[in-house]
Short mmCIF file of C-alpha atoms in Angstrom, two decimals:
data_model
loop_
_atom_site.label_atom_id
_atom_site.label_comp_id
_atom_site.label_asym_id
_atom_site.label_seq_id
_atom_site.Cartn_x
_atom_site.Cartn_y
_atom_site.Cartn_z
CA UNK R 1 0.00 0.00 0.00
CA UNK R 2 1.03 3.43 -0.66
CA UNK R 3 0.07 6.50 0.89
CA UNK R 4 -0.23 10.43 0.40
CA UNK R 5 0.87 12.64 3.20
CA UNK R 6 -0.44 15.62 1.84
CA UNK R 7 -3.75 14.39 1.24
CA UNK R 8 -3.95 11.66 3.64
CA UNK R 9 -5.29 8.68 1.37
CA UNK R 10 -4.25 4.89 0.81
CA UNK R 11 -3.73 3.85 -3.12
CA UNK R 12 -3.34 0.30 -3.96
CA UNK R 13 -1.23 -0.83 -6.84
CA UNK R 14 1.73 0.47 -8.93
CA UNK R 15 0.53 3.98 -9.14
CA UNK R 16 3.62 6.51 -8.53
CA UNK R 17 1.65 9.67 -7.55
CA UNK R 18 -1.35 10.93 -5.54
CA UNK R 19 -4.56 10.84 -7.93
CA UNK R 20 -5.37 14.16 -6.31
CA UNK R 21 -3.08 16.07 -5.69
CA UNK R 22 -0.11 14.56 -7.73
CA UNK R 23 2.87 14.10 -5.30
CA UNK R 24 4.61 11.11 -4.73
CA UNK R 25 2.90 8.79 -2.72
CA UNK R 26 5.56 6.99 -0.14
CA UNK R 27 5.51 3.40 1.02
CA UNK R 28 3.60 2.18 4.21
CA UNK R 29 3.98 -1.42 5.89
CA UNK R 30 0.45 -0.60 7.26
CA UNK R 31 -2.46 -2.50 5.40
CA UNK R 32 -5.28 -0.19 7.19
CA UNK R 33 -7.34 1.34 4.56
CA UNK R 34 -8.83 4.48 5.67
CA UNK R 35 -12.05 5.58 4.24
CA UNK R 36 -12.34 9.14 4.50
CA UNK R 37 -9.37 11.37 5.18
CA UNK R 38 -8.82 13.37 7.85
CA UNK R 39 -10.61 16.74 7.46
CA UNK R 40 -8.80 20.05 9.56
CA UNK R 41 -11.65 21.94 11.44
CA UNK R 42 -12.12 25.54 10.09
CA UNK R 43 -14.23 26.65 13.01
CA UNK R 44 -11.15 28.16 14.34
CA UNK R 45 -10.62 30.67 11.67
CA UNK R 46 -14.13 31.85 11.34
CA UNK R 47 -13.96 33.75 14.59
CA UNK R 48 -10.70 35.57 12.70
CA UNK R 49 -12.39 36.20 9.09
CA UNK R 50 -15.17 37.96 11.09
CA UNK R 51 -12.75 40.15 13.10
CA UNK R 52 -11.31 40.76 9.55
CA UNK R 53 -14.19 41.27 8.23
CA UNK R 54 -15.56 43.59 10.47
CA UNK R 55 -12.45 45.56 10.58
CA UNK R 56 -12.92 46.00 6.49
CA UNK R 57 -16.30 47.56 7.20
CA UNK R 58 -14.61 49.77 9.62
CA UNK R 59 -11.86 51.11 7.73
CA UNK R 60 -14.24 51.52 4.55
CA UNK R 61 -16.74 53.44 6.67
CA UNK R 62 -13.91 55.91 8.28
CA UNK R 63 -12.98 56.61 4.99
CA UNK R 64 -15.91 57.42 3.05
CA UNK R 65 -16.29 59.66 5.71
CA UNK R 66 -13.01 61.32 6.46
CA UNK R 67 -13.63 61.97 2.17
CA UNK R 68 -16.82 63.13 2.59
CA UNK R 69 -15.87 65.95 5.24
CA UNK R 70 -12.80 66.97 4.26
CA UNK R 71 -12.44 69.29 0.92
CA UNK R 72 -12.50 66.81 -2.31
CA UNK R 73 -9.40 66.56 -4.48
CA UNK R 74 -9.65 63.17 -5.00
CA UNK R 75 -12.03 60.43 -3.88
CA UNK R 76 -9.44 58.12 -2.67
CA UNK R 77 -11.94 56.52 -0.12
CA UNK R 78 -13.07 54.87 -3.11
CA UNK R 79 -9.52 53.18 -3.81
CA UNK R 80 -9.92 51.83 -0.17
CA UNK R 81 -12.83 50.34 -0.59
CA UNK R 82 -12.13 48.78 -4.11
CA UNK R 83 -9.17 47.55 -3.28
CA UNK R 84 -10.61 46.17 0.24
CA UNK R 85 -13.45 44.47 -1.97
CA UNK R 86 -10.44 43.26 -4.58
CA UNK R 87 -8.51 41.69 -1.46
CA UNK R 88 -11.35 39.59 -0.11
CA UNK R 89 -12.41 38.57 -3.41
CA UNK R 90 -9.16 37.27 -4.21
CA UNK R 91 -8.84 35.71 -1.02
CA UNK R 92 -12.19 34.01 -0.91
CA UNK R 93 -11.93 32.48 -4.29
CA UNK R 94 -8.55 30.95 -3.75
CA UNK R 95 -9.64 29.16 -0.78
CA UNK R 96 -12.82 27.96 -2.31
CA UNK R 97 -11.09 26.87 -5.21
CA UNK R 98 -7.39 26.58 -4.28
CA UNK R 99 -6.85 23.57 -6.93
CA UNK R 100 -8.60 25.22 -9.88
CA UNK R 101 -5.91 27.58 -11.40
CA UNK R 102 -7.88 28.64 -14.21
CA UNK R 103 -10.80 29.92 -12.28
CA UNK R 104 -8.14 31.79 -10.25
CA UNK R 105 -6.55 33.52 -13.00
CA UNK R 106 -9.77 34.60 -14.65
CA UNK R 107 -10.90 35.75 -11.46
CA UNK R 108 -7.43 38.08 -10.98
CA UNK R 109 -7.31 39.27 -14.65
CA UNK R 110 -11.47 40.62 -13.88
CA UNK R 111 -10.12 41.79 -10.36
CA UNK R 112 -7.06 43.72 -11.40
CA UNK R 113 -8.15 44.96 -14.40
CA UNK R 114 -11.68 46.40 -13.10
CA UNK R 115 -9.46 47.72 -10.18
CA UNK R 116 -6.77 49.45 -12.35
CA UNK R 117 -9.07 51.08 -14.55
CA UNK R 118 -11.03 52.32 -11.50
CA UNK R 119 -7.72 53.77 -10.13
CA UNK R 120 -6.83 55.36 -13.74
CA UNK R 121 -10.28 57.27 -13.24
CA UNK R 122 -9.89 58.79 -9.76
CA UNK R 123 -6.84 59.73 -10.28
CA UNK R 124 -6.82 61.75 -13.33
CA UNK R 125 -7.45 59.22 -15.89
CA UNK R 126 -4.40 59.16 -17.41
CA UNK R 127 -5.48 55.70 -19.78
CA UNK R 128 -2.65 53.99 -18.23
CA UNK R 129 -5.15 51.44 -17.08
CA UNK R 130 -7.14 50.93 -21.10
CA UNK R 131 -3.84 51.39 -22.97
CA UNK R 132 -1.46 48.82 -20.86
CA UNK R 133 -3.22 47.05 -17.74
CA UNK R 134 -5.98 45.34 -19.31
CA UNK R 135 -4.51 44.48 -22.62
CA UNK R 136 -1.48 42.62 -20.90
CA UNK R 137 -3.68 40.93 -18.30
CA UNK R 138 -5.45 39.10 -20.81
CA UNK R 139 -1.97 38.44 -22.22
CA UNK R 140 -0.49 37.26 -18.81
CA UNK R 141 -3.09 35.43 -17.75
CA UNK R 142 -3.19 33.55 -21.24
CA UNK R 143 0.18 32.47 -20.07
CA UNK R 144 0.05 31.42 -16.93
CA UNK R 145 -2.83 29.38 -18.25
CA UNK R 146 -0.39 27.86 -21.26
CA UNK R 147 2.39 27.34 -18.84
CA UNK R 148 0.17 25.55 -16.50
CA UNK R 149 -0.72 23.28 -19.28
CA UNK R 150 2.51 22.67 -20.22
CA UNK R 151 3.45 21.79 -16.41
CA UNK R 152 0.57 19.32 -16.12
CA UNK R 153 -0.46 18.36 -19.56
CA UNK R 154 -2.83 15.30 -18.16
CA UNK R 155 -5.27 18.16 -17.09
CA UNK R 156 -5.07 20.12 -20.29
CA UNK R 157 -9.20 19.63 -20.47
CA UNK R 158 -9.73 20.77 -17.19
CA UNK R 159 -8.26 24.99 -18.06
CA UNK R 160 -8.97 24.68 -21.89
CA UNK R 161 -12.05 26.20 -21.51
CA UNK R 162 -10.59 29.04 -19.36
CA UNK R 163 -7.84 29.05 -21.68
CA UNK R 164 -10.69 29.70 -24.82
CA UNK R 165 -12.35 32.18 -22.15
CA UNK R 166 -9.41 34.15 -21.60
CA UNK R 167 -8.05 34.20 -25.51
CA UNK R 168 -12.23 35.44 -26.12
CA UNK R 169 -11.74 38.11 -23.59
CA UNK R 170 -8.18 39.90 -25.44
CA UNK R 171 -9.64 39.77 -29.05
CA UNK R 172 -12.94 41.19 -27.15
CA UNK R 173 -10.48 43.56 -26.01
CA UNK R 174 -10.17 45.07 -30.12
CA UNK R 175 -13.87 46.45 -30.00
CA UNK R 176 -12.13 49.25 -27.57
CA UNK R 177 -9.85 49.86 -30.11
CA UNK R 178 -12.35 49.90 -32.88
CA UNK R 179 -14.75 52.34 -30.50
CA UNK R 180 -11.57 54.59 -30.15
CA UNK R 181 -11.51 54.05 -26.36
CA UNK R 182 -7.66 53.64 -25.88
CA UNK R 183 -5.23 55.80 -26.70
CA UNK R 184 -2.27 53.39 -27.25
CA UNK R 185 -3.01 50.65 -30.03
CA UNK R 186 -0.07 48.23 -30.31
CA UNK R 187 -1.19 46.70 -27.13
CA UNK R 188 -4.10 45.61 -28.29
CA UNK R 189 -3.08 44.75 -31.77
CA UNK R 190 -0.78 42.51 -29.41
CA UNK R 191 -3.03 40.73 -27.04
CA UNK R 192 -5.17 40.36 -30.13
CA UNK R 193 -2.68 38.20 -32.04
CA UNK R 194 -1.66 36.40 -29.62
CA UNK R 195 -4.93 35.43 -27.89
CA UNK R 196 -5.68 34.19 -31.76
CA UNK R 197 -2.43 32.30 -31.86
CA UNK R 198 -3.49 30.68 -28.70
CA UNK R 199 -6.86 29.54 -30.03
CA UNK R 200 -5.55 28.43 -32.90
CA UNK R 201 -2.95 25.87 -30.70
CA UNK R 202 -5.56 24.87 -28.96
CA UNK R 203 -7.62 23.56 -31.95
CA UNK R 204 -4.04 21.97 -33.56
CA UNK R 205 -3.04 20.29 -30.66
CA UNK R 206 -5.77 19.25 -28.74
CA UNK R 207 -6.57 15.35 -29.15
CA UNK R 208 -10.19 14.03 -30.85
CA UNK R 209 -11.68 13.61 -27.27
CA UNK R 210 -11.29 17.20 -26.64
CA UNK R 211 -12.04 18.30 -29.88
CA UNK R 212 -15.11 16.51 -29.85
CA UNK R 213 -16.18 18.08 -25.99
CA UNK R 214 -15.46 21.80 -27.18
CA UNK R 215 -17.69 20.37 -30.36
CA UNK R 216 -20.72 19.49 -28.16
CA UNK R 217 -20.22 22.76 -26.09
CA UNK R 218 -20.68 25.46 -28.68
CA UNK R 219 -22.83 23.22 -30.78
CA UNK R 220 -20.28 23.22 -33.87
#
């Protein structure tokens, strides 16, 4: 028998790694076959996401109100509470789904971009945010998604579909472009081409299976 430390499971036979989490599973002269794997309590750090939590409403309240009283330059309350809102969305999502990297990276390149653009805007908007942040997000997180793929190719059907998702979102990014929005075009002429380039290795070297999955989902 064979067993997992990280994950806590027994596999019989002449498999190398964990099925779950993939780490090498390490000999055991027990023969006791546990069930269900140990499960940590949370209940401990619920008590400390509230304090957290309430905290967040604290600072957020103190300053939209310190803004509101004081003479008005600049509403940077609002970057507090964006980026407050940015931090605990981040936070939940990658403990809800700490194992699904594509969801993650989706997730961040929506977060970052949304809060980027929000802090171009408040603070002069200066299209720093349209012309270079959300064009190389798409880019970046196109990337990450391709490297991830390339580090764990078994799972390359599990983040193809945020992979397609992500490539959708930087030629998506060209009807800015084409409604003038951004000042600076070679970024998006960039993320453009090479969320294209991405779709089009996806189609060349995914195998029939997948093919005929991504066939059946958009009914093609």
């Amino acid at each position: 028998m064979k067993t997992c430390k990280a994950c806590g499971v027994t596999v019989a036979g002449r498999q190398a790694r964990c099925p779950l989490c993939e780490r090498p599973l390490e000999e055991t002269d027990s023969y006791y076959e546990q069930d269900y794997p140990a499960v940590r309590s949370h209940r401990r750090y619920r008590v400390f996401f509230k304090v957290v939590l309430f905290l967040s409403l604290i600072i957020g309240a103190v300053s939209l109100f310190i803004d509101y009283i004081s003479p008005r330059q600049m509403l940077w309350s609002y970057l507090v509470v964006a980026a407050t809102l940015y931090l605990w969305v981040s936070v939940l999502f990658a403990l809800r789904s700490s194992r699904n990297v594509g969801l993650m990276v989706l997730v961040q390149i929506l977060g970052l971009s949304g809060l980027s653009v929000l802090v171009d805007y408040l603070t002069g908007n200066h299209h720093w945010a349209l012309d270079y942040v959300v064009p190389g997000m798409t880019v970046l997180g196109s990337l990450v998604i391709t490297l991830t793929i390339l580090a764990k190719p078994m799972h390359f059907r599990d983040y193809l579909l945020y992979q397609l998702v992500i490539a959708l979102l930087g030629l998506l990014c060209l009807l800015l472009l084409w409604f003038g929005i951004p000042q600076v075009s070679w970024t998006y002429y960039a993320s453009g081409f090479y969320s294209a380039f991405t779709v089009l290795g996806m189609f060349l070297f995914a195998d029939r299976k997948t093919k005929h999955e991504l066939k059946k989902r958009f009914h093609f």
